[in-house]
Coordinates of C-alpha atoms in Angstrom, one line a residue:
X1 CA 1.2 -28.9 17.4
X2 CA 0.2 -32.6 17.2
X3 CA -1.6 -32.3 20.5
X4 CA -3.5 -29.3 19.3
X5 CA -4.6 -31.0 16.1
X6 CA -5.6 -34.1 18.0
X7 CA -7.7 -32.0 20.4
X8 CA -9.4 -30.2 17.5
X9 CA -10.4 -33.5 15.9
X10 CA -11.4 -35.2 19.1
X11 CA -13.5 -32.4 20.6
X12 CA -15.1 -31.2 17.4
X13 CA -13.3 -28.0 16.5
X14 CA -12.1 -28.9 13.0
X15 CA -12.2 -31.8 10.6
X16 CA -10.7 -32.3 7.2
X17 CA -13.2 -31.7 4.4
X18 CA -14.8 -34.8 2.9
X19 CA -12.9 -37.0 5.4
X20 CA -14.9 -40.1 4.7
X21 CA -13.7 -40.1 1.1
X22 CA -10.1 -39.6 2.1
X23 CA -10.2 -35.8 2.5
X24 CA -9.5 -32.9 0.2
X25 CA -6.1 -31.2 0.8
X26 CA -6.4 -27.5 1.7
X27 CA -10.0 -27.6 2.8
X28 CA -11.3 -27.8 6.4
X29 CA -14.7 -28.1 8.0
X30 CA -15.4 -26.5 11.4
X31 CA -17.2 -28.8 13.9
X32 CA -19.8 -27.8 16.6
X33 CA -17.2 -26.1 18.8
X34 CA -15.0 -24.8 16.0
X35 CA -17.9 -23.0 14.3
X36 CA -18.7 -21.2 17.6
X37 CA -15.0 -20.2 18.1
X38 CA -14.6 -18.9 14.6
X39 CA -17.9 -17.1 14.7
X40 CA -16.8 -15.4 18.0
X41 CA -13.6 -14.3 16.4
X42 CA -15.5 -12.8 13.5
X43 CA -18.1 -11.1 15.7
X44 CA -15.4 -9.7 18.1
X45 CA -13.7 -8.2 15.0
X46 CA -16.9 -6.8 13.6
X47 CA -18.1 -5.4 16.9
X48 CA -14.7 -3.8 17.8
X49 CA -14.2 -2.4 14.3
X50 CA -17.7 -1.5 13.1
X51 CA -20.8 -1.7 15.4
X52 CA -19.3 -0.4 18.6
X53 CA -17.3 2.3 16.8
X54 CA -18.3 5.9 17.8
X55 CA -17.9 8.1 14.7
X56 CA -18.3 11.2 16.8
X57 CA -15.1 10.8 18.8
X58 CA -11.5 10.2 17.7
X59 CA -10.2 6.9 19.2
X60 CA -6.9 7.0 21.1
X61 CA -4.1 7.5 18.6
X62 CA -6.3 8.4 15.6
X63 CA -5.7 11.6 13.7
X64 CA -9.4 12.4 13.8
X65 CA -12.9 10.9 14.2
X66 CA -14.1 8.7 11.4
X67 CA -17.1 6.6 10.2
X68 CA -17.3 2.8 9.6
X69 CA -19.8 1.0 7.5
X70 CA -20.0 -2.6 6.2
X71 CA -20.5 -4.5 2.9
X72 CA -21.2 -8.1 1.9
X73 CA -20.1 -8.6 -1.8
X74 CA -20.5 -11.6 -4.1
X75 CA -17.8 -14.2 -4.4
X76 CA -17.9 -14.1 -8.2
X77 CA -17.5 -10.7 -9.9
X78 CA -17.0 -9.4 -13.4
X79 CA -13.7 -10.8 -14.8
X80 CA -12.5 -7.3 -15.6
X81 CA -12.2 -6.6 -11.9
X82 CA -9.3 -9.1 -11.6
X83 CA -7.6 -7.8 -14.8
X84 CA -7.6 -4.2 -13.6
X85 CA -6.6 -5.1 -10.0
X86 CA -3.6 -7.0 -11.3
X87 CA -4.6 -10.4 -10.1
X88 CA -5.1 -11.8 -13.6
X89 CA -1.5 -11.1 -14.5
X90 CA 0.4 -10.9 -11.2
X91 CA -1.3 -13.1 -8.7
X92 CA 0.9 -16.2 -8.9
X93 CA 3.5 -18.3 -7.1
X94 CA 6.3 -20.2 -8.7
X95 CA 6.1 -24.0 -8.7
X96 CA 8.5 -26.8 -9.5
X97 CA 7.5 -30.4 -10.4
X98 CA 9.4 -33.6 -9.7
X99 CA 9.5 -35.8 -12.7
X100 CA 10.2 -38.9 -10.5
X101 CA 7.6 -38.6 -7.7
X102 CA 5.1 -36.6 -9.8
X103 CA 4.7 -34.2 -6.9
X104 CA 4.5 -30.4 -7.1
X105 CA 6.1 -28.0 -4.7
X106 CA 6.0 -24.3 -4.2
X107 CA 9.5 -23.0 -5.1
X108 CA 10.0 -20.8 -2.1
X109 CA 8.7 -23.4 0.4
X110 CA 11.3 -26.0 -0.3
X111 CA 14.6 -25.7 1.6
X112 CA 17.7 -27.9 2.0
X113 CA 21.4 -28.1 2.7
X114 CA 24.5 -28.5 0.6
X115 CA 26.5 -31.6 1.5
X116 CA 29.7 -33.2 0.2
X117 CA 30.7 -36.9 0.3
X118 CA 34.0 -37.7 -1.2
X119 CA 34.0 -35.7 -4.5
X120 CA 30.2 -35.5 -4.9
X121 CA 28.3 -32.3 -3.8
X122 CA 24.5 -32.3 -3.7
X123 CA 21.7 -30.2 -2.4
X124 CA 19.3 -32.3 -0.2
X125 CA 15.8 -30.7 -0.2
X126 CA 12.9 -31.1 2.2
X127 CA 9.4 -29.6 2.8
X128 CA 9.7 -29.8 6.5
X129 CA 10.9 -26.9 8.8
X130 CA 13.0 -26.5 11.9
X131 CA 14.5 -29.6 13.7
X132 CA 12.3 -31.9 11.6
X133 CA 13.9 -30.5 8.5
X134 CA 17.4 -31.0 9.8
X135 CA 16.6 -34.7 10.7
X136 CA 14.9 -35.3 7.3
X137 CA 17.8 -33.8 5.3
X138 CA 20.4 -36.0 7.3
X139 CA 18.3 -39.1 6.8
X140 CA 18.0 -38.5 3.0
X141 CA 21.7 -37.7 2.6
X142 CA 22.7 -40.9 4.4
X143 CA 20.3 -43.0 2.3
X144 CA 21.4 -41.4 -1.0
X145 CA 25.1 -42.1 -0.2
X146 CA 24.3 -45.6 1.1
X147 CA 25.5 -44.8 4.6
X148 CA 24.4 -45.8 8.1
X149 CA 23.7 -43.4 11.0
X150 CA 27.1 -44.2 12.5
X151 CA 28.7 -42.9 9.3
X152 CA 27.1 -39.4 9.6
X153 CA 30.4 -37.8 10.5
X154 CA 31.8 -38.6 7.0
X155 CA 29.3 -36.1 5.5
X156 CA 30.6 -32.5 5.2
X157 CA 27.8 -30.0 5.3
X158 CA 28.5 -26.7 3.5
X159 CA 25.5 -24.7 4.5
X160 CA 22.7 -24.4 7.0
X161 CA 19.1 -24.8 5.8
X162 CA 18.6 -22.4 2.9
X163 CA 15.7 -21.9 0.4
X164 CA 15.6 -23.7 -2.9
X165 CA 15.3 -20.2 -4.5
X166 CA 19.1 -19.8 -3.8
X167 CA 19.9 -22.7 -6.0
X168 CA 20.5 -21.7 -9.7
X169 CA 20.9 -25.2 -11.2
X170 CA 18.8 -28.2 -10.3
X171 CA 21.0 -30.9 -11.7
X172 CA 22.6 -31.5 -8.2
X173 CA 19.3 -31.2 -6.3
X174 CA 17.8 -34.3 -4.5
X175 CA 14.1 -33.4 -4.5
X176 CA 12.1 -34.0 -1.3
X177 CA 10.5 -37.3 -2.5
X178 CA 13.1 -38.4 -5.1
X179 CA 15.9 -41.0 -5.0
X180 CA 17.9 -39.5 -7.9
X181 CA 19.3 -36.1 -8.7
X182 CA 18.0 -33.5 -11.1
X183 CA 14.4 -34.5 -11.2
X184 CA 12.9 -31.0 -10.5
X185 CA 11.6 -28.9 -13.4
X186 CA 12.6 -25.2 -13.7
X187 CA 10.3 -22.8 -11.7
X188 CA 7.2 -21.6 -13.6
X189 CA 4.3 -19.3 -12.8
X190 CA 1.1 -20.8 -11.4
X191 CA -1.9 -18.5 -11.1
X192 CA -3.6 -18.8 -7.7
X193 CA -7.2 -17.9 -8.8
X194 CA -9.8 -20.6 -9.1
X195 CA -11.5 -20.5 -12.5
X196 CA -15.1 -21.2 -13.1
X197 CA -17.8 -20.4 -15.7
X198 CA -21.0 -18.4 -15.6
X199 CA -24.0 -19.6 -17.6
X200 CA -24.7 -22.7 -19.6
X201 CA -21.6 -22.6 -21.8
X202 CA -18.0 -23.2 -20.6
X203 CA -16.1 -21.1 -23.2
X204 CA -13.6 -18.5 -22.4
X205 CA -16.2 -15.8 -23.0
X206 CA -18.1 -17.1 -19.9
X207 CA -15.0 -17.6 -17.7
X208 CA -15.0 -16.1 -14.3
X209 CA -13.0 -16.5 -11.0
X210 CA -13.7 -17.2 -7.4
X211 CA -12.5 -14.1 -5.6
X212 CA -8.9 -14.4 -4.1
X213 CA -9.7 -11.5 -1.7
X214 CA -12.7 -9.5 -0.5
X215 CA -11.1 -6.1 -1.0
X216 CA -11.9 -5.6 -4.7
X217 CA -15.7 -5.8 -3.9
X218 CA -15.2 -2.8 -1.6
X219 CA -13.3 -0.8 -4.2
X220 CA -15.9 -1.4 -7.0
X221 CA -18.7 -0.4 -4.6
X222 CA -16.9 2.8 -3.4
X223 CA -19.1 5.1 -5.3
X224 CA -22.3 3.2 -4.3
X225 CA -21.4 3.6 -0.7
X226 CA -20.8 7.4 -1.1
X227 CA -24.0 7.9 -3.0
X228 CA -26.2 5.8 -0.7
X229 CA -24.9 7.0 2.7
X230 CA -23.8 10.3 4.3
X231 CA -20.3 9.2 5.1
X232 CA -17.5 11.7 4.6
X233 CA -13.8 11.2 4.5
X234 CA -12.1 9.7 6.4
X235 CA -14.2 6.5 6.6
X236 CA -13.8 2.7 6.5
X237 CA -15.7 0.0 4.7
X238 CA -15.5 -3.4 6.4
X239 CA -16.3 -6.9 5.0
X240 CA -16.1 -10.5 6.2
X241 CA -16.3 -13.2 3.7
X242 CA -14.9 -16.3 1.9
X243 CA -11.9 -16.1 -0.4
X244 CA -10.3 -18.8 -2.5
X245 CA -6.6 -19.3 -3.6
X246 CA -5.5 -22.4 -5.4
X247 CA -2.4 -22.9 -3.2
X248 CA 0.2 -25.2 -4.7
X249 CA 1.0 -26.9 -1.4
X250 CA -1.5 -26.2 1.4
X251 CA 0.2 -27.0 4.7
X252 CA 0.3 -26.4 8.5
X253 CA -3.2 -27.3 9.4
X254 CA -5.6 -24.4 8.6
X255 CA -2.7 -21.9 8.3
X256 CA -2.5 -22.2 4.5
X257 CA -5.8 -23.3 3.0
X258 CA -7.4 -23.1 -0.4
X259 CA -10.7 -21.8 1.0
X260 CA -10.6 -19.3 3.9
X261 CA -12.3 -16.4 5.4
X262 CA -11.1 -12.8 5.5
X263 CA -11.9 -9.8 7.7
X264 CA -10.9 -6.7 5.7
X265 CA -11.2 -3.0 6.1
X266 CA -10.5 -0.5 3.3
X267 CA -10.0 2.8 5.0
X268 CA -10.3 5.9 2.7
X269 CA -8.6 9.2 3.6
X270 CA -7.0 12.3 2.2
X271 CA -3.6 11.7 0.6
X272 CA -1.8 14.1 3.0
X273 CA -3.2 12.3 6.1
X274 CA -2.7 8.8 4.8
X275 CA 0.7 8.2 6.6
X276 CA -0.8 9.1 10.0
X277 CA -3.7 6.8 9.4
X278 CA -1.4 4.0 8.3
X279 CA 0.5 4.3 11.6
X280 CA -2.8 4.3 13.5
X281 CA -4.2 1.2 11.9
X282 CA -1.0 -0.9 12.2
X283 CA -0.8 -0.2 15.9
X284 CA -4.5 -0.7 16.5
X285 CA -4.7 -4.0 14.8
X286 CA -1.6 -5.3 16.7
X287 CA -3.2 -4.3 20.0
X288 CA -6.5 -6.1 19.1
X289 CA -4.7 -9.5 19.2
X290 CA -3.0 -8.6 22.5
X291 CA -6.3 -7.6 24.0
X292 CA -7.9 -10.9 23.1
X293 CA -5.1 -13.0 24.6
X294 CA -2.1 -13.4 22.3
X295 CA 1.1 -13.0 24.2
X296 CA 3.4 -10.2 23.2
X297 CA 6.4 -12.6 23.3
X298 CA 4.9 -14.6 20.5
X299 CA 3.4 -11.7 18.6
X300 CA 5.3 -9.0 16.6
X301 CA 4.6 -6.1 14.2
X302 CA 7.0 -6.3 11.3
X303 CA 7.5 -3.6 8.7
X304 CA 8.2 -4.9 5.2
X305 CA 11.6 -4.3 3.7
X306 CA 11.6 -2.2 0.5
X307 CA 12.3 -5.3 -1.6
X308 CA 9.1 -7.0 -0.2
X309 CA 6.7 -4.1 -1.1
X310 CA 4.2 -4.4 -3.9
X311 CA 4.7 -2.1 -6.8
X312 CA 1.9 0.1 -5.6
X313 CA 2.6 0.0 -1.8
X314 CA 3.6 3.0 0.2
X315 CA 4.3 0.9 3.2
X316 CA 3.2 -2.5 4.7
X317 CA 3.4 -4.0 8.1
X318 CA 2.5 -7.6 9.1
X319 CA 1.1 -8.7 12.4
X320 CA 2.9 -12.1 12.9
X321 CA 2.6 -14.9 15.4
X322 CA 5.1 -17.6 16.4
X323 CA 2.9 -20.6 15.5
X324 CA 4.2 -23.9 17.1
X325 CA 4.6 -25.6 13.7
X326 CA 7.3 -23.1 12.7
X327 CA 10.9 -23.3 13.5
X328 CA 12.1 -21.5 16.7
X329 CA 12.4 -17.8 16.0
X330 CA 10.1 -17.9 12.9
X331 CA 6.8 -16.1 12.7
X332 CA 3.7 -16.6 10.4
X333 CA 1.5 -13.8 9.1
X334 CA -1.8 -13.1 10.9
X335 CA -2.7 -9.9 9.3
X336 CA -1.3 -7.4 6.8
X337 CA -1.8 -3.6 7.1
X338 CA -1.0 -1.9 3.8
X339 CA -0.8 1.7 2.7
X340 CA -2.1 1.2 -0.9
X341 CA -2.1 4.8 -2.0
X342 CA -4.6 5.6 -4.7
X343 CA -3.7 2.4 -6.7
X344 CA -7.0 0.6 -6.4
X345 CA -9.5 3.3 -7.2
X346 CA -7.4 4.6 -10.0
X347 CA -7.1 1.1 -11.5
X348 CA -10.8 0.6 -11.6
X349 CA -11.2 4.1 -13.1
X350 CA -8.4 4.1 -15.7
X351 CA -7.2 0.5 -16.2
X352 CA -4.5 -1.8 -14.8
X353 CA -1.6 0.3 -13.4
X354 CA 2.1 -0.4 -13.5
X355 CA 5.0 1.5 -12.0
X356 CA 6.9 3.7 -14.3
X357 CA 9.7 5.4 -12.4
X358 CA 8.2 7.0 -9.3
X359 CA 4.7 7.1 -10.7
X360 CA 1.9 4.6 -11.6
X361 CA 0.7 4.7 -15.2
X362 CA -1.8 2.6 -17.2
X363 CA -0.2 -0.4 -18.7
X364 CA -0.5 -0.4 -22.5
X365 CA -0.6 -3.3 -25.0
X366 CA 1.2 -3.7 -28.3
X367 CA -1.4 -1.4 -30.0
X368 CA -0.6 1.4 -27.6
X369 CA -4.0 1.1 -26.0
X370 CA -4.6 0.2 -22.3
X371 CA -4.0 -3.5 -21.8
X372 CA -7.0 -3.8 -19.5
X373 CA -9.5 -1.0 -19.6
X374 CA -11.0 0.3 -16.4
X375 CA -14.6 1.0 -15.8
X376 CA -14.5 4.6 -17.0
X377 CA -16.5 5.6 -13.9
X378 CA -15.3 8.6 -11.9
X379 CA -14.3 7.3 -8.5
X380 CA -12.8 10.5 -7.3
X381 CA -14.1 12.1 -4.1
X382 CA -15.5 15.7 -4.0
X383 CA -15.0 17.5 -0.7
X384 CA -17.9 19.9 -0.1
X385 CA -16.1 22.0 2.4
X386 CA -12.8 22.6 0.6
X387 CA -14.3 22.2 -3.0
X388 CA -11.5 19.9 -3.8
X389 CA -11.8 16.8 -6.0
X390 CA -9.2 14.0 -5.6
X391 CA -8.7 10.2 -5.5
X392 CA -8.6 9.1 -1.8
X393 CA -5.7 7.0 -0.5
X394 CA -6.4 3.7 1.1
X395 CA -5.2 1.9 4.2
X396 CA -6.0 -1.8 4.2
X397 CA -6.0 -3.9 7.4
X398 CA -6.5 -7.4 6.1
X399 CA -6.9 -10.3 8.6
X400 CA -7.6 -14.0 8.2
X401 CA -10.4 -15.3 10.3
X402 CA -9.0 -18.9 10.0
X403 CA -5.5 -17.9 10.9
X404 CA -6.7 -15.8 13.9
X405 CA -8.8 -18.7 15.1
X406 CA -5.8 -21.0 14.8
X407 CA -3.5 -18.5 16.6
X408 CA -6.0 -18.2 19.5
X409 CA -6.2 -22.0 19.8
X410 CA -2.4 -22.4 19.8
X411 CA -2.0 -19.6 22.4
X412 CA -4.8 -21.0 24.6
X413 CA -3.6 -24.6 24.7
X414 CA -1.8 -25.5 27.9
X415 CA -1.2 -28.6 30.1
X416 CA -1.0 -28.2 33.8
X417 CA -2.0 -29.9 37.0
X418 CA -5.3 -29.6 38.9
X419 CA -7.1 -31.6 41.6
X420 CA -9.1 -34.5 40.2
X421 CA -12.4 -35.7 41.6
X422 CA -10.5 -37.3 44.5
X423 CA -8.6 -34.1 45.3
X424 CA -5.3 -35.4 44.0
X425 CA -3.2 -33.4 41.5
X426 CA -3.6 -34.7 38.0
X427 CA -2.6 -33.6 34.5
X428 CA -5.1 -31.2 32.9
X429 CA -5.5 -30.1 29.3
X430 CA -7.0 -26.6 29.2
X431 CA -7.8 -24.0 26.6
X432 CA -7.3 -20.6 28.2
X433 CA -9.4 -18.8 25.6
X434 CA -10.5 -15.2 26.2
X435 CA -14.2 -15.3 27.5
X436 CA -15.3 -13.4 24.4
X437 CA -13.9 -16.1 22.1
X438 CA -14.8 -19.2 24.1
X439 CA -17.3 -21.4 22.2
X440 CA -19.2 -22.1 25.4
X441 CA -19.3 -19.3 28.0
X442 CA -20.6 -21.3 30.9
X443 CA -21.5 -24.8 31.9
X444 CA -24.3 -25.6 34.5
X445 CA -24.0 -28.7 36.7
X446 CA -26.3 -30.2 39.3
X447 CA -23.9 -31.9 41.8
X448 CA -26.1 -35.0 41.9
X449 CA -29.2 -36.0 40.0
X450 CA -31.6 -35.8 43.0
X451 CA -32.9 -33.6 45.8
X452 CA -34.2 -31.0 43.3
X453 CA -30.7 -30.0 42.1
X454 CA -31.4 -30.8 38.4
X455 CA -34.5 -28.7 38.4
X456 CA -32.7 -25.7 39.8
X457 CA -29.8 -26.2 37.4
X458 CA -32.1 -26.4 34.4
X459 CA -33.8 -23.1 35.5
X460 CA -30.4 -21.4 35.6
X461 CA -29.5 -22.9 32.2
X462 CA -32.8 -21.6 30.7
X463 CA -32.1 -18.1 32.1
X464 CA -28.6 -18.0 30.7
X465 CA -29.4 -19.5 27.3
X466 CA -30.8 -16.3 25.7
X467 CA -27.7 -14.4 26.7
X468 CA -24.9 -16.7 25.6
X469 CA -24.0 -20.2 24.6
X470 CA -24.1 -22.4 27.7
X471 CA -23.9 -26.1 28.3
X472 CA -25.9 -28.4 30.7
X473 CA -24.3 -31.6 32.0
X474 CA -25.4 -33.9 34.8
X475 CA -23.5 -37.0 33.9
X476 CA -20.4 -38.3 35.8
X477 CA -18.4 -37.0 38.7
X478 CA -18.3 -33.2 38.9
X479 CA -14.5 -33.3 38.6
X480 CA -14.7 -35.0 35.3
X481 CA -17.3 -32.5 34.1
X482 CA -15.0 -29.7 35.1
X483 CA -12.1 -31.2 33.1
X484 CA -14.3 -31.7 30.0
X485 CA -15.1 -28.0 30.0
X486 CA -11.5 -27.0 30.7
X487 CA -10.4 -28.9 27.6
X488 CA -12.8 -27.0 25.3
X489 CA -12.1 -23.6 26.9
X490 CA -15.3 -22.9 28.9
X491 CA -14.3 -20.1 31.3
X492 CA -17.0 -20.6 34.0
X493 CA -18.8 -23.5 35.5
X494 CA -21.9 -23.1 37.8
X495 CA -22.6 -25.9 40.2
X496 CA -25.9 -26.5 42.1
X497 CA -25.3 -28.4 45.4
X498 CA -27.0 -29.2 48.6
X499 CA -26.4 -25.6 50.0
X500 CA -28.4 -24.2 47.1
X501 CA -31.7 -25.4 48.5
X502 CA -30.9 -23.9 51.9
X503 CA -29.8 -20.4 50.9
X504 CA -30.4 -20.1 47.1
X505 CA -26.7 -19.8 46.2
X506 CA -24.6 -21.7 43.7
X507 CA -20.8 -22.1 43.2
X508 CA -19.0 -20.5 40.3
X509 CA -15.6 -21.9 39.3
X510 CA -13.1 -20.0 37.2
X511 CA -11.2 -22.1 34.6
X512 CA -7.9 -20.3 34.8
X513 CA -7.4 -19.7 38.5
X514 CA -9.6 -22.6 39.7
X515 CA -11.1 -20.1 42.2
X516 CA -14.6 -20.9 43.4
X517 CA -17.1 -18.5 45.0
X518 CA -20.8 -18.4 45.7
X519 CA -23.4 -16.1 44.3
X520 CA -27.2 -16.1 44.3
X521 CA -28.7 -18.3 41.7
X522 CA -30.9 -15.5 40.5
X523 CA -27.8 -13.4 39.9
X524 CA -26.2 -15.9 37.4
X525 CA -27.2 -14.1 34.2
X526 CA -25.9 -10.7 35.4
X527 CA -22.7 -12.1 36.8
X528 CA -21.8 -14.3 33.8
X529 CA -22.6 -11.5 31.4
X530 CA -20.3 -9.1 33.4
X531 CA -17.5 -11.7 33.6
X532 CA -17.6 -12.3 29.8
X533 CA -17.7 -8.6 28.9
X534 CA -15.1 -7.7 31.4
X535 CA -17.3 -5.3 33.4
X536 CA -17.2 -7.7 36.4
X537 CA -14.1 -9.2 38.1
X538 CA -13.4 -12.4 39.8
X539 CA -13.5 -11.7 43.6
X540 CA -10.2 -11.7 45.5

């Protein structure tokens, strides 16, 4: 993971926000290459889910045909949206503070081990994971008991690494950055929404929130979409946009950030067909990552246990990826696909809902009235054909653009050997990004800066530029130029050489196989477009 982070910084994929002032934890800026990669991820998602979707034909595995439309909603919405959705009361994590180090931790992200020395038993805590966590816990235990590494066998470990949430009393806990026991405060709730104010005054009556998800903008516009288009159930509404969560401990590069981008679909369907649509979307979204290059051995589709489900959920599955910063065997969430029932539309109609037995009912306050009133608008759907009126069920595939970008980077990063400019095998760093995602699709090189080669190369560059993002480079040995492009994931390089003037052909080099073949210079736009889209193949 350190090599990937170093590459991202060195080659302009990602930088820490406000780096010249020491940075701001949990916020990241995308550099010239990173912004292209993330934009390509978003555009691949939007094209595959929305613009290229044929609403006249049922896709493979779908219960029927369906329509897809898009929205772009505001980041700040009416505060009542978040009260009725449940975010105002329920959107929180538990945190613990260390009185000694003054640091704050998320309760469920601290782990440790029970250890005994003589008659003293303590829980040594750490924020690290995997082998690093094991080493950190051992080092802290030795230091606490005043031992050296050679005395490690005198420690008796009573548990593997377990979560701090399994510890009932903190008086025997050695916090991650503490030297004494019992410095952690009891866990308490911490709301994850960023608060702001609308207007000239900053009183509570003008308080608002930066949205923690894009989904609620879709739900509150459900009726607007129905009234302004001709869509019929089933149909989906897609949105890509920024969300904000005031994470207690942002960590693992861009995996857990305070500002991030989501790619969400709210798919509306009849209640009796909702289970079939849930199965369709969970499988389709998993396959999307596979099609764009994530290996099945590092990707899984995990159904939530009943204890994990939200109070409104009829079923949830996560698409998870084995990120290299996680312990072996651990996976991190890429996308959640949730069967939300009619919870969201009903909440914005009636008020905040809570579970009462097997049903959802409006939560009431001490006065017997709804705790948070809904809009009062009728968000039910009327079926012209069956003459039925009902509240649709919702299936929600919710993906993170930043996490997807990070996963594709981690999957693509490899080190191998390839011939250098002298023809000798040498270590090569390469990003094997899918051509659709690669920041630069092709690079154009004149072999040398003479004999008319730069002029021909520039003409090819000009012909390709309107079609895709390409790069022109005439500096240094061609082998070094190849390696620079390999390192940033450019799938194809086009070289103009002495043979070009004789027969009008150029060499194309494939990043992954290192295969080279010749085509006519005039055919470069068509060939490169075909290779990127997958309609053309590398010759045998």
